């Protein structure tokens, strides 16, 4: 089994090899970077430009790209440059472009496909005006396409086929290029040459994702422990595929694992839905103090948070929040695994960054 | 004489093109020197679809201006023809404007170079630059100033190309010690590179190949290549260039 430290060795070797003897055609490569948000320093490495999914751009003349950091934008723009037709155009949007003037520009450009993070496209849709109806294909990466977001985007882009992709920086697409109509929307088939496994599956087959794939001569992943939670279905599909998978959580985005407990954003959402009389918004931050897990709940209530409401919030979360299939936060506090819940009221409300992420891991 | 003939042919080609932008703007005027100037305001009010003079695989940028925003389309081939940087093994593109950063990274690819595109977060950009052992920089003044602690703390780079619309050369002079060659490249998002000069207290600007510069109250730019939106007697807000004689 490989983990991030093994990949760090591979990443460094790709750099060392490139610096010592760059290949003749350097245009087939790209410098990529893992974010480093979940586990220490970013990893810089060189890999071939992803080319598993030529259909993304090759079917359309005008494509729109709204994704995260610059290396990712460049990597996908290079896929476009390599795979799109001779007259194809690409507009790469930045957060700063999301302003009222975009509506006229989008009408002029008339995009036919968009590749985006779901959260960015949700925001961008408000500025794209009538151009949203011309979009025939919306490919999603970077974040899971949550059911509520899917419904919202389907309304915003009524003629678009929504195609979530599961990609990892280390290799590109793990999922097949187009969504199979015979499997549920939240599932994928693996891309060709990709073998998936599950580490420590529970009774429902859910566990940590292991990815095996030969990316190129330099990068070979063997049971690479990426960290996301997955459920694998080994059953024949009408399309001919024999395996499908569902990502049930993104590591340190949808869930955090600590001391045998799994903190899931959807579980926090579920409990907070029962606290509507106490606060309007929440964000939860997990940290480790000594050997104990600490959950801090930042909440926003327009009229302020009284001592009684704070106490009620603490009580409801402690008794209703399940951190294992059978144990609540209160149970784990009693066992000393977690500290009692901390509640903080914030005067002004804004989620950190642009992602629809309410559960975060504070490293310190 | 031959240059003038080529220029006349170029203007005629634009006149005869299906795209209406210049034909309508110029009316019946045919002679280069008599053509009415075109401004950013004209680009702002004219959709890209009406000023597209060629249809190739291209990258489109959004150009922001206090008066609004407009689209600027550049074919990959044309991006490669601009003189943004110098040959390098491991260039880093570190620019404030993300549209320009992607375009200049593409310029590197068009020249067979594998660039590192610098992230906005300085710490990550610096970390990546160290790991990739960059040997050159394509940057702008504000980004270079941010990166100064990094460039000061390492051995000299092969080259630094500083792109921009305006420069304060005297404030940049000390960057001369951080690279074997430091050049200033006058460029606008919609025109591409216009002129270049070695870094000096009083830079000696030279028009880049295919560029015609006219020193009037402000700098007028013409590019003799057919771009997606051609640049013909484009009136910038840039001051006339010192040390450039303005001759056609």
Coordinates of C-alpha atoms in Angstrom, one line a residue:
Chain A
X1 CA 0.0 0.0 0.0
X2 CA 1.2 3.5 -0.8
X3 CA 0.4 6.7 1.0
X4 CA 1.2 10.3 0.6
X5 CA 4.8 9.9 1.9
X6 CA 5.4 7.3 -0.8
X7 CA 4.0 9.6 -3.4
X8 CA 6.2 12.4 -2.1
X9 CA 9.2 10.3 -3.1
X10 CA 7.8 9.7 -6.6
X11 CA 7.0 13.5 -6.9
X12 CA 10.6 14.4 -6.0
X13 CA 11.9 11.8 -8.4
X14 CA 9.9 13.3 -11.3
X15 CA 11.4 16.7 -10.5
X16 CA 14.9 15.4 -10.2
X17 CA 14.7 13.4 -13.4
X18 CA 13.3 16.3 -15.3
X19 CA 15.9 18.7 -14.0
X20 CA 18.7 16.2 -14.8
X21 CA 17.5 15.3 -18.2
X22 CA 14.4 17.0 -19.6
X23 CA 12.6 15.1 -22.3
X24 CA 12.8 16.3 -25.9
X25 CA 9.1 17.1 -26.1
X26 CA 8.4 19.0 -22.9
X27 CA 5.0 20.2 -24.2
X28 CA 3.5 16.9 -23.2
X29 CA 4.2 17.5 -19.5
X30 CA 2.8 19.7 -16.9
X31 CA 4.0 20.8 -13.5
X32 CA 1.3 19.9 -11.0
X33 CA 0.8 20.6 -7.3
X34 CA -1.2 19.0 -4.6
X35 CA -2.9 21.6 -2.4
X36 CA -1.2 20.5 0.8
X37 CA -4.3 21.6 2.7
X38 CA -4.9 18.2 4.3
X39 CA -1.4 17.0 5.1
X40 CA 1.5 19.3 5.2
X41 CA 3.5 20.9 2.4
X42 CA 2.2 20.8 -1.2
X43 CA 3.8 18.3 -3.5
X44 CA 5.2 19.5 -6.7
X45 CA 5.6 17.0 -9.5
X46 CA 5.7 16.6 -13.2
X47 CA 3.3 14.4 -15.1
X48 CA 2.0 14.0 -18.6
X49 CA -0.9 16.3 -19.5
X50 CA -4.1 14.3 -18.7
X51 CA -5.6 13.0 -21.9
X52 CA -8.0 10.4 -20.7
X53 CA -11.0 12.5 -21.5
X54 CA -10.8 14.0 -24.9
X55 CA -14.7 14.2 -25.0
X56 CA -14.7 17.0 -22.5
X57 CA -13.6 19.6 -25.0
X58 CA -13.6 17.9 -28.4
X59 CA -17.4 18.0 -29.0
X60 CA -17.7 21.7 -28.4
X61 CA -16.5 24.9 -30.0
X62 CA -16.8 27.2 -27.0
X63 CA -15.7 26.0 -23.6
X64 CA -15.7 27.7 -20.3
X65 CA -13.4 26.7 -17.4
X66 CA -14.1 27.7 -13.8
X67 CA -11.8 25.8 -11.5
X68 CA -9.5 26.4 -8.6
X69 CA -5.9 27.2 -8.5
X70 CA -3.7 28.3 -11.4
X71 CA -1.8 25.0 -12.0
X72 CA -5.2 23.2 -12.2
X73 CA -6.5 25.8 -14.7
X74 CA -3.4 25.5 -16.7
X75 CA -3.5 21.7 -16.7
X76 CA -7.0 21.7 -18.0
X77 CA -6.3 24.4 -20.5
X78 CA -3.5 22.2 -21.8
X79 CA -6.0 19.3 -22.2
X80 CA -8.1 21.7 -24.2
X81 CA -5.2 22.8 -26.3
X82 CA -4.3 19.2 -27.0
X83 CA -7.8 17.7 -27.6
X84 CA -10.2 20.4 -28.8
X85 CA -11.0 21.0 -32.4
X86 CA -9.1 23.4 -34.7
X87 CA -11.5 26.3 -34.2
X88 CA -12.3 25.7 -30.5
X89 CA -12.2 28.6 -28.0
X90 CA -11.6 28.4 -24.3
X91 CA -12.4 31.1 -21.7
X92 CA -10.9 30.5 -18.3
X93 CA -12.8 32.4 -15.7
X94 CA -11.3 33.8 -12.5
X95 CA -13.2 34.7 -9.3
X96 CA -12.6 38.4 -10.1
X97 CA -14.5 38.0 -13.3
X98 CA -17.7 37.1 -11.4
X99 CA -19.2 40.6 -11.6
X100 CA -22.2 42.1 -13.5
X101 CA -20.2 42.8 -16.6
X102 CA -19.8 39.1 -17.2
X103 CA -23.4 38.7 -18.4
X104 CA -22.7 40.7 -21.6
X105 CA -19.4 38.9 -22.2
X106 CA -21.0 35.5 -21.6
X107 CA -23.7 36.3 -24.1
X108 CA -21.0 37.3 -26.7
X109 CA -19.0 34.1 -26.0
X110 CA -22.0 31.8 -25.9
X111 CA -20.4 28.9 -24.1
X112 CA -21.5 25.3 -25.0
X113 CA -19.8 23.5 -22.3
X114 CA -18.4 24.3 -18.9
X115 CA -16.0 22.5 -16.7
X116 CA -16.1 23.7 -13.1
X117 CA -16.1 23.1 -9.4
X118 CA -19.8 22.8 -8.4
X119 CA -19.5 25.6 -5.9
X120 CA -17.8 28.0 -8.3
X121 CA -20.4 27.3 -11.0
X122 CA -23.2 27.9 -8.5
X123 CA -21.8 31.3 -7.9
X124 CA -20.9 32.0 -11.6
X125 CA -24.4 31.1 -12.7
X126 CA -25.7 34.3 -11.2
X127 CA -23.5 36.3 -13.5
X128 CA -23.8 34.2 -16.7
X129 CA -27.3 35.5 -17.4
X130 CA -29.0 33.9 -20.4
X131 CA -25.9 32.2 -21.5
X132 CA -26.7 29.3 -19.1
X133 CA -29.3 28.0 -21.5
X134 CA -26.7 27.4 -24.3
X135 CA -24.6 25.1 -22.1
X136 CA -25.1 21.5 -23.2
X137 CA -22.5 19.8 -21.0
X138 CA -21.3 20.7 -17.5
X139 CA -18.4 18.6 -16.2
X140 CA -17.7 18.8 -12.5
X141 CA -14.5 18.2 -10.7
X142 CA -12.7 19.3 -7.5
X143 CA -15.7 18.7 -5.2
X144 CA -18.5 16.2 -4.9
X145 CA -21.7 17.2 -6.6
X146 CA -24.1 17.2 -3.7
X147 CA -27.7 16.3 -4.4
X148 CA -29.0 19.8 -3.5
X149 CA -26.4 21.4 -5.7
X150 CA -27.3 19.1 -8.5
X151 CA -30.9 20.1 -8.3
X152 CA -30.0 23.8 -8.2
X153 CA -27.6 23.5 -11.1
X154 CA -30.0 21.5 -13.2
X155 CA -32.5 24.4 -12.9
X156 CA -29.8 26.9 -13.8
X157 CA -28.5 25.0 -16.7
X158 CA -31.6 23.3 -18.1
X159 CA -30.1 21.9 -21.3
X160 CA -26.8 20.7 -19.8
X161 CA -25.9 17.1 -19.1
X162 CA -24.3 17.2 -15.7
X163 CA -21.2 15.0 -15.6
X164 CA -19.4 14.7 -12.3
X165 CA -15.8 13.5 -12.6
X166 CA -13.7 12.1 -9.9
X167 CA -10.1 13.3 -10.3
X168 CA -7.1 13.3 -8.2
X169 CA -4.1 15.6 -8.8
X170 CA -1.6 12.7 -8.7
X171 CA -3.0 11.1 -11.9
X172 CA -6.0 12.9 -13.4
X173 CA -9.3 11.2 -13.9
X174 CA -10.1 8.2 -11.8
X175 CA -13.6 7.9 -13.2
X176 CA -14.6 7.2 -16.7
X177 CA -15.0 10.2 -19.1
X178 CA -18.8 10.1 -19.4
X179 CA -21.5 9.2 -17.0
X180 CA -23.1 5.9 -17.5
X181 CA -26.9 6.2 -17.8
X182 CA -27.4 2.7 -16.2
X183 CA -26.0 3.6 -12.8
X184 CA -27.3 6.1 -10.2
X185 CA -26.1 9.7 -10.6
X186 CA -23.8 9.6 -7.6
X187 CA -21.8 6.6 -8.9
X188 CA -19.0 6.4 -11.4
X189 CA -17.3 3.6 -13.4
X190 CA -13.6 3.6 -13.1
X191 CA -11.5 4.9 -16.0
X192 CA -9.7 2.4 -18.1
X193 CA -6.6 1.0 -16.5
X194 CA -7.7 2.1 -13.0
X195 CA -8.2 -0.5 -10.3
X196 CA -9.9 0.4 -7.1
X197 CA -9.8 -1.1 -3.6
X198 CA -11.1 -0.4 -0.2
X199 CA -9.1 -0.2 3.0
X200 CA -10.8 -1.5 6.2
X201 CA -14.4 -1.7 4.8
X202 CA -17.2 -1.6 7.3
X203 CA -20.2 -4.0 7.2
X204 CA -21.6 -1.9 4.3
X205 CA -18.4 -2.1 2.3
X206 CA -17.5 1.5 3.0
X207 CA -13.9 2.3 3.6
X208 CA -10.9 4.3 2.5
X209 CA -10.2 4.4 -1.3
X210 CA -7.2 2.7 -2.7
X211 CA -6.2 3.6 -6.3
X212 CA -4.0 1.5 -8.6
X213 CA -3.0 2.9 -12.0
X214 CA 0.0 3.4 -14.2
X215 CA -0.1 7.1 -15.0
X216 CA 3.1 7.0 -17.0
X217 CA 6.5 5.5 -16.7
X218 CA 7.4 7.7 -13.8
X219 CA 4.2 7.6 -11.8
X220 CA 2.8 4.2 -10.9
X221 CA 0.2 4.1 -8.1
X222 CA -0.3 0.8 -6.3
X223 CA -3.0 0.7 -3.7
X224 CA -2.5 4.4 -3.2
X225 CA -4.3 5.5 -0.1
X226 CA -5.9 8.7 -1.3
X227 CA -8.0 9.0 1.8
X228 CA -11.5 9.6 0.5
X229 CA -14.3 7.3 1.7
X230 CA -15.7 5.0 -1.0
X231 CA -18.2 2.3 -1.5
X232 CA -17.5 -0.1 -4.4
X233 CA -20.1 -2.1 -6.2
X234 CA -18.8 -5.2 -8.0
X235 CA -21.8 -6.0 -10.1
X236 CA -22.3 -6.2 -13.9
X237 CA -23.7 -3.0 -15.5
X238 CA -25.9 -2.9 -18.6
X239 CA -23.1 -0.9 -20.3
X240 CA -20.7 -3.8 -19.9
X241 CA -18.6 -2.5 -16.9
X242 CA -18.3 -4.7 -13.9
X243 CA -17.4 -2.2 -11.2
X244 CA -18.8 1.1 -10.1
X245 CA -18.0 3.3 -7.1
X246 CA -19.5 6.0 -5.0
X247 CA -17.4 8.6 -3.1
X248 CA -19.2 9.0 0.2
X249 CA -16.9 11.5 1.6
X250 CA -13.9 13.7 0.8
X251 CA -11.1 13.4 3.3
X252 CA -11.0 16.5 5.5
X253 CA -13.8 18.0 3.5
X254 CA -16.8 15.8 4.1
X255 CA -15.3 13.8 6.9
X256 CA -12.5 13.8 9.4
X257 CA -11.4 10.6 11.1
X258 CA -10.1 10.7 14.7
X259 CA -9.9 8.1 17.5
X260 CA -12.2 5.6 15.8
X261 CA -14.8 8.4 15.1
X262 CA -15.8 9.8 11.8
X263 CA -16.9 13.4 11.7
X264 CA -19.2 13.9 8.6
X265 CA -20.4 17.2 7.3
X266 CA -23.8 15.7 6.4
X267 CA -24.2 14.5 10.0
X268 CA -23.5 18.1 11.3
X269 CA -26.0 19.4 8.7
X270 CA -28.6 16.9 10.0
X271 CA -28.1 18.0 13.6
X272 CA -28.0 21.7 12.7
X273 CA -31.3 21.3 10.9
X274 CA -32.8 20.7 14.3
X275 CA -31.4 23.9 15.7
X276 CA -33.1 26.3 13.4
X277 CA -34.7 28.0 16.4
X278 CA -31.3 28.8 17.8
X279 CA -29.1 29.9 15.0
X280 CA -29.1 30.6 11.2
X281 CA -25.7 29.4 10.1
X282 CA -22.9 27.2 11.4
X283 CA -19.4 26.1 10.6
X284 CA -17.6 23.4 12.6
X285 CA -13.9 23.2 13.1
X286 CA -12.1 20.2 14.3
X287 CA -8.7 20.4 16.1
X288 CA -6.6 18.2 18.3
X289 CA -5.6 19.4 21.8
X290 CA -3.2 17.0 23.5
X291 CA -4.7 13.6 22.8
X292 CA -8.3 14.9 22.6
X293 CA -10.4 15.9 19.6
X294 CA -12.0 19.3 19.9
X295 CA -15.0 20.4 17.9
X296 CA -15.7 24.2 17.8
X297 CA -19.0 25.2 16.5
X298 CA -19.1 28.8 15.0
X299 CA -22.7 29.9 14.7
X300 CA -24.4 33.0 13.4
X301 CA -27.7 34.2 14.8
X302 CA -28.8 37.6 13.5
X303 CA -30.2 38.7 16.9
X304 CA -27.2 37.3 18.9
X305 CA -26.8 34.1 20.9
X306 CA -28.1 34.1 24.4
X307 CA -26.4 32.0 27.1
X308 CA -29.5 29.7 27.1
X309 CA -29.3 29.3 23.3
X310 CA -25.6 28.5 23.5
X311 CA -26.4 25.9 26.2
X312 CA -29.2 24.4 24.1
X313 CA -26.9 24.2 21.1
X314 CA -24.2 22.4 23.1
X315 CA -26.8 20.0 24.5
X316 CA -28.4 19.2 21.1
X317 CA -25.2 18.6 19.3
X318 CA -23.8 16.5 22.1
X319 CA -26.7 14.2 22.2
X320 CA -27.8 14.1 18.6
X321 CA -24.4 14.1 16.7
X322 CA -23.3 10.5 15.9
X323 CA -19.6 10.2 15.5
X324 CA -19.7 6.4 15.1
X325 CA -22.7 4.3 14.0
X326 CA -23.8 3.9 17.6
X327 CA -22.0 6.6 19.7
X328 CA -22.8 10.3 20.0
X329 CA -20.4 13.1 20.8
X330 CA -21.5 12.9 24.4
X331 CA -20.5 9.2 24.6
X332 CA -17.0 10.0 23.3
X333 CA -16.7 13.0 25.6
X334 CA -17.4 10.6 28.5
X335 CA -14.7 8.3 27.3
X336 CA -12.2 11.2 27.1
X337 CA -11.7 10.9 23.3
X338 CA -13.3 14.3 22.7
X339 CA -13.4 17.5 24.7
X340 CA -16.8 19.0 25.4
X341 CA -18.2 20.9 22.4
X342 CA -17.2 24.6 22.2
X343 CA -19.6 27.1 20.8
X344 CA -18.6 30.5 19.4
X345 CA -21.0 33.2 18.1
X346 CA -19.7 35.2 15.1
X347 CA -21.0 38.7 14.4
X348 CA -20.6 38.6 10.7
X349 CA -21.2 35.5 8.6
X350 CA -19.1 34.2 5.7
X351 CA -17.9 30.7 4.9
X352 CA -14.2 30.4 4.4
X353 CA -13.2 30.3 0.8
X354 CA -15.6 29.5 -2.0
X355 CA -16.3 25.9 -1.2
X356 CA -19.5 24.8 0.3
X357 CA -17.6 23.4 3.2
X358 CA -18.8 23.7 6.8
X359 CA -16.6 21.1 8.5
X360 CA -12.9 21.9 8.5
X361 CA -9.7 20.6 10.1
X362 CA -7.7 23.2 12.0
X363 CA -4.1 21.8 11.9
X364 CA -2.7 23.5 15.0
Chain B
X1 CA 8.8 50.6 -50.1
X2 CA 8.2 46.9 -49.8
X3 CA 7.1 47.4 -46.2
X4 CA 4.6 50.0 -47.3
X5 CA 3.2 47.6 -49.9
X6 CA 2.9 44.9 -47.3
X7 CA 1.1 47.3 -45.0
X8 CA -1.3 48.3 -47.8
X9 CA -2.0 44.7 -48.5
X10 CA -2.6 44.0 -44.8
X11 CA -5.0 47.0 -44.5
X12 CA -6.8 45.8 -47.7
X13 CA -7.2 42.4 -46.3
X14 CA -8.8 43.7 -43.2
X15 CA -11.1 46.0 -45.3
X16 CA -12.3 43.0 -47.3
X17 CA -12.8 40.7 -44.4
X18 CA -16.3 39.5 -43.4
X19 CA -15.9 41.0 -39.9
X20 CA -17.4 44.5 -39.9
X21 CA -15.5 46.2 -37.1
X22 CA -12.6 48.0 -38.9
X23 CA -14.5 48.4 -42.2
X24 CA -17.2 50.3 -40.4
X25 CA -14.7 52.2 -38.3
X26 CA -12.6 53.2 -41.2
X27 CA -15.3 54.1 -43.7
X28 CA -13.7 54.4 -47.1
X29 CA -10.2 55.3 -45.9
X30 CA -7.6 53.1 -47.4
X31 CA -4.2 54.7 -46.6
X32 CA -2.6 53.6 -43.4
X33 CA -1.5 57.0 -42.2
X34 CA -5.0 58.3 -42.7
X35 CA -6.9 55.6 -40.9
X36 CA -8.8 56.7 -37.9
X37 CA -7.4 55.5 -34.6
X38 CA -9.1 52.8 -32.7
X39 CA -9.3 52.8 -28.9
X40 CA -10.1 50.5 -26.0
X41 CA -13.5 52.1 -25.9
X42 CA -14.2 50.7 -29.4
X43 CA -13.3 47.2 -28.1
X44 CA -15.4 47.7 -25.1
X45 CA -18.5 48.5 -27.1
X46 CA -18.0 45.9 -29.9
X47 CA -18.7 42.2 -29.2
X48 CA -15.8 39.9 -30.0
X49 CA -18.0 38.1 -32.5
X50 CA -18.0 41.3 -34.7
X51 CA -14.2 41.8 -34.5
X52 CA -13.0 38.3 -35.0
X53 CA -10.8 38.2 -38.1
X54 CA -9.6 34.6 -37.9
X55 CA -11.0 31.4 -36.5
X56 CA -8.3 29.3 -34.9
X57 CA -8.0 27.3 -31.7
X58 CA -7.7 30.1 -29.2
X59 CA -7.7 31.2 -25.6
X60 CA -10.0 34.1 -24.6
X61 CA -9.1 36.5 -21.9
X62 CA -11.3 39.0 -20.0
X63 CA -9.7 42.4 -20.0
X64 CA -11.0 44.6 -17.1
X65 CA -11.0 48.4 -17.4
X66 CA -12.5 51.0 -15.2
X67 CA -15.0 51.6 -18.0
X68 CA -16.0 47.9 -18.2
X69 CA -14.7 44.6 -19.5
X70 CA -14.2 43.1 -23.0
X71 CA -13.0 39.8 -24.5
X72 CA -9.6 39.5 -26.1
X73 CA -9.1 36.3 -28.1
X74 CA -5.6 35.0 -29.0
X75 CA -4.9 32.0 -31.1
X76 CA -2.3 29.7 -29.5
X77 CA -0.1 30.2 -32.6
X78 CA -0.3 34.0 -32.1
X79 CA 0.4 33.7 -28.4
X80 CA 3.6 31.9 -29.4
X81 CA 4.6 34.7 -31.8
X82 CA 4.7 37.3 -29.1
X83 CA 8.1 38.2 -27.4
X84 CA 7.1 37.8 -23.8
X85 CA 10.0 35.9 -22.5
X86 CA 13.4 34.5 -23.3
X87 CA 14.3 30.8 -23.9
X88 CA 14.7 28.9 -20.6
X89 CA 14.7 25.4 -19.3
X90 CA 12.5 26.0 -16.3
X91 CA 10.7 29.3 -16.4
X92 CA 8.3 30.5 -13.8
X93 CA 5.3 32.6 -14.8
X94 CA 4.3 34.8 -11.8
X95 CA 1.8 37.5 -12.7
X96 CA -0.9 39.3 -10.8
X97 CA -3.5 38.9 -13.5
X98 CA -4.6 35.2 -13.8
X99 CA -5.7 35.5 -17.5
X100 CA -2.2 36.8 -18.3
X101 CA -0.6 34.1 -16.2
X102 CA -2.4 31.3 -18.2
X103 CA -1.6 33.0 -21.5
X104 CA 2.1 33.5 -20.7
X105 CA 2.3 29.9 -19.6
X106 CA 0.9 28.9 -22.9
X107 CA 3.5 31.1 -24.5
X108 CA 6.1 28.9 -22.8
X109 CA 4.5 25.8 -24.2
X110 CA 4.4 27.2 -27.7
X111 CA 8.2 27.6 -27.3
X112 CA 8.7 24.0 -26.0
X113 CA 9.3 25.1 -22.4
X114 CA 7.6 23.6 -19.4
X115 CA 6.6 26.5 -17.1
X116 CA 5.8 26.6 -13.4
X117 CA 2.8 28.9 -13.0
X118 CA 3.1 30.7 -9.7
X119 CA 0.2 30.4 -7.3
X120 CA -1.3 33.6 -5.9
X121 CA -0.2 32.7 -2.4
X122 CA 3.4 33.9 -2.2
X123 CA 4.6 31.2 0.2
X124 CA 3.4 28.4 -2.1
X125 CA 4.7 30.2 -5.2
X126 CA 8.2 30.5 -3.5
X127 CA 8.1 26.9 -2.3
X128 CA 7.3 25.7 -5.8
X129 CA 10.0 27.9 -7.4
X130 CA 12.6 26.4 -5.1
X131 CA 11.4 22.8 -5.7
X132 CA 11.4 23.4 -9.5
X133 CA 14.7 25.2 -9.4
X134 CA 13.5 27.8 -11.8
X135 CA 16.0 29.5 -14.1
X136 CA 14.0 32.4 -15.4
X137 CA 11.0 34.6 -14.6
X138 CA 8.2 36.1 -16.6
X139 CA 6.6 38.5 -14.2
X140 CA 5.2 42.0 -13.6
X141 CA 6.5 44.7 -11.4
X142 CA 4.2 44.1 -8.4
X143 CA 4.7 40.3 -8.5
X144 CA 8.5 40.7 -8.8
X145 CA 8.6 43.0 -5.8
X146 CA 6.7 40.4 -3.8
X147 CA 9.1 37.7 -5.0
X148 CA 12.2 39.8 -4.1
X149 CA 13.1 37.9 -0.9
X150 CA 13.2 34.7 -2.9
X151 CA 15.3 36.1 -5.9
X152 CA 17.7 37.8 -3.4
X153 CA 18.2 34.6 -1.5
X154 CA 19.2 32.4 -4.4
X155 CA 21.8 32.5 -7.2
X156 CA 21.2 34.7 -10.2
X157 CA 18.5 33.7 -12.7
X158 CA 19.3 33.5 -16.4
X159 CA 16.6 36.1 -17.2
X160 CA 13.8 38.1 -15.8
X161 CA 11.2 39.5 -18.2
X162 CA 9.1 42.2 -16.6
X163 CA 5.8 42.7 -18.4
X164 CA 3.7 45.8 -18.0
X165 CA 2.1 48.9 -19.3
X166 CA 4.2 51.4 -17.3
X167 CA 7.5 51.1 -15.5
X168 CA 9.5 53.0 -13.0
X169 CA 12.9 51.8 -14.1
X170 CA 14.9 53.5 -11.3
X171 CA 12.9 51.6 -8.8
X172 CA 13.6 48.3 -10.6
X173 CA 17.3 48.8 -11.2
X174 CA 18.5 46.8 -8.2
X175 CA 16.8 43.7 -9.7
X176 CA 19.6 43.8 -12.2
X177 CA 21.8 41.9 -9.8
X178 CA 19.4 39.0 -9.5
X179 CA 19.6 37.9 -13.2
X180 CA 22.1 37.8 -16.0
X181 CA 19.5 39.6 -18.2
X182 CA 16.6 41.7 -17.1
X183 CA 14.3 43.1 -19.7
X184 CA 11.3 45.3 -19.7
X185 CA 8.5 44.3 -22.0
X186 CA 5.8 46.9 -22.8
X187 CA 2.6 45.0 -23.3
X188 CA -1.1 45.4 -23.1
X189 CA -3.5 42.4 -22.7
X190 CA -5.3 43.3 -26.0
X191 CA -2.2 44.2 -28.0
X192 CA 0.4 41.7 -26.8
X193 CA 4.0 42.8 -26.5
X194 CA 4.8 46.1 -28.1
X195 CA 8.4 47.1 -27.2
X196 CA 11.3 45.8 -25.2
X197 CA 14.3 47.3 -23.5
X198 CA 17.1 46.1 -21.3
X199 CA 16.6 47.3 -17.7
X200 CA 18.4 50.7 -17.3
X201 CA 17.7 54.0 -15.6
X202 CA 16.7 55.3 -19.0
X203 CA 15.7 52.2 -21.0
X204 CA 16.3 52.3 -24.8
X205 CA 13.0 51.0 -26.1
X206 CA 12.9 49.1 -29.3
X207 CA 9.7 48.2 -31.1
X208 CA 9.3 44.5 -31.4
X209 CA 9.2 42.8 -34.8
X210 CA 5.9 43.4 -36.6
X211 CA 5.1 46.3 -34.4
X212 CA 4.7 49.9 -35.7
X213 CA 4.8 52.5 -33.0
X214 CA 3.8 56.1 -33.6
X215 CA 4.7 58.7 -31.0
X216 CA 1.7 61.0 -30.8
X217 CA 0.3 62.5 -27.7
X218 CA 0.0 58.9 -26.6
X219 CA 1.5 55.8 -28.1
X220 CA -0.2 54.4 -31.2
X221 CA 0.4 50.8 -31.9
X222 CA -0.1 48.7 -35.1
X223 CA 0.7 45.0 -35.4
X224 CA 1.5 43.9 -38.9
X225 CA 0.2 40.4 -38.3
X226 CA -3.4 39.5 -38.6
X227 CA -4.5 38.8 -35.0
X228 CA -8.0 37.6 -34.1
X229 CA -8.8 41.2 -33.4
X230 CA -6.1 43.1 -35.4
X231 CA -4.3 46.0 -33.8
X232 CA -4.2 48.9 -36.3
X233 CA -3.5 52.4 -35.2
X234 CA -4.6 51.4 -31.7
X235 CA -4.5 54.5 -29.4
X236 CA -3.1 53.5 -26.1
X237 CA -3.1 55.7 -23.0
X238 CA 0.6 55.0 -22.8
X239 CA 3.0 58.0 -23.0
X240 CA 5.2 58.2 -26.1
X241 CA 8.4 56.1 -25.7
X242 CA 11.6 58.0 -25.1
X243 CA 14.5 56.8 -27.1
X244 CA 12.2 55.6 -29.8
X245 CA 12.2 57.7 -32.9
X246 CA 8.7 56.8 -34.0
X247 CA 9.7 56.2 -37.6
X248 CA 7.6 53.8 -39.7

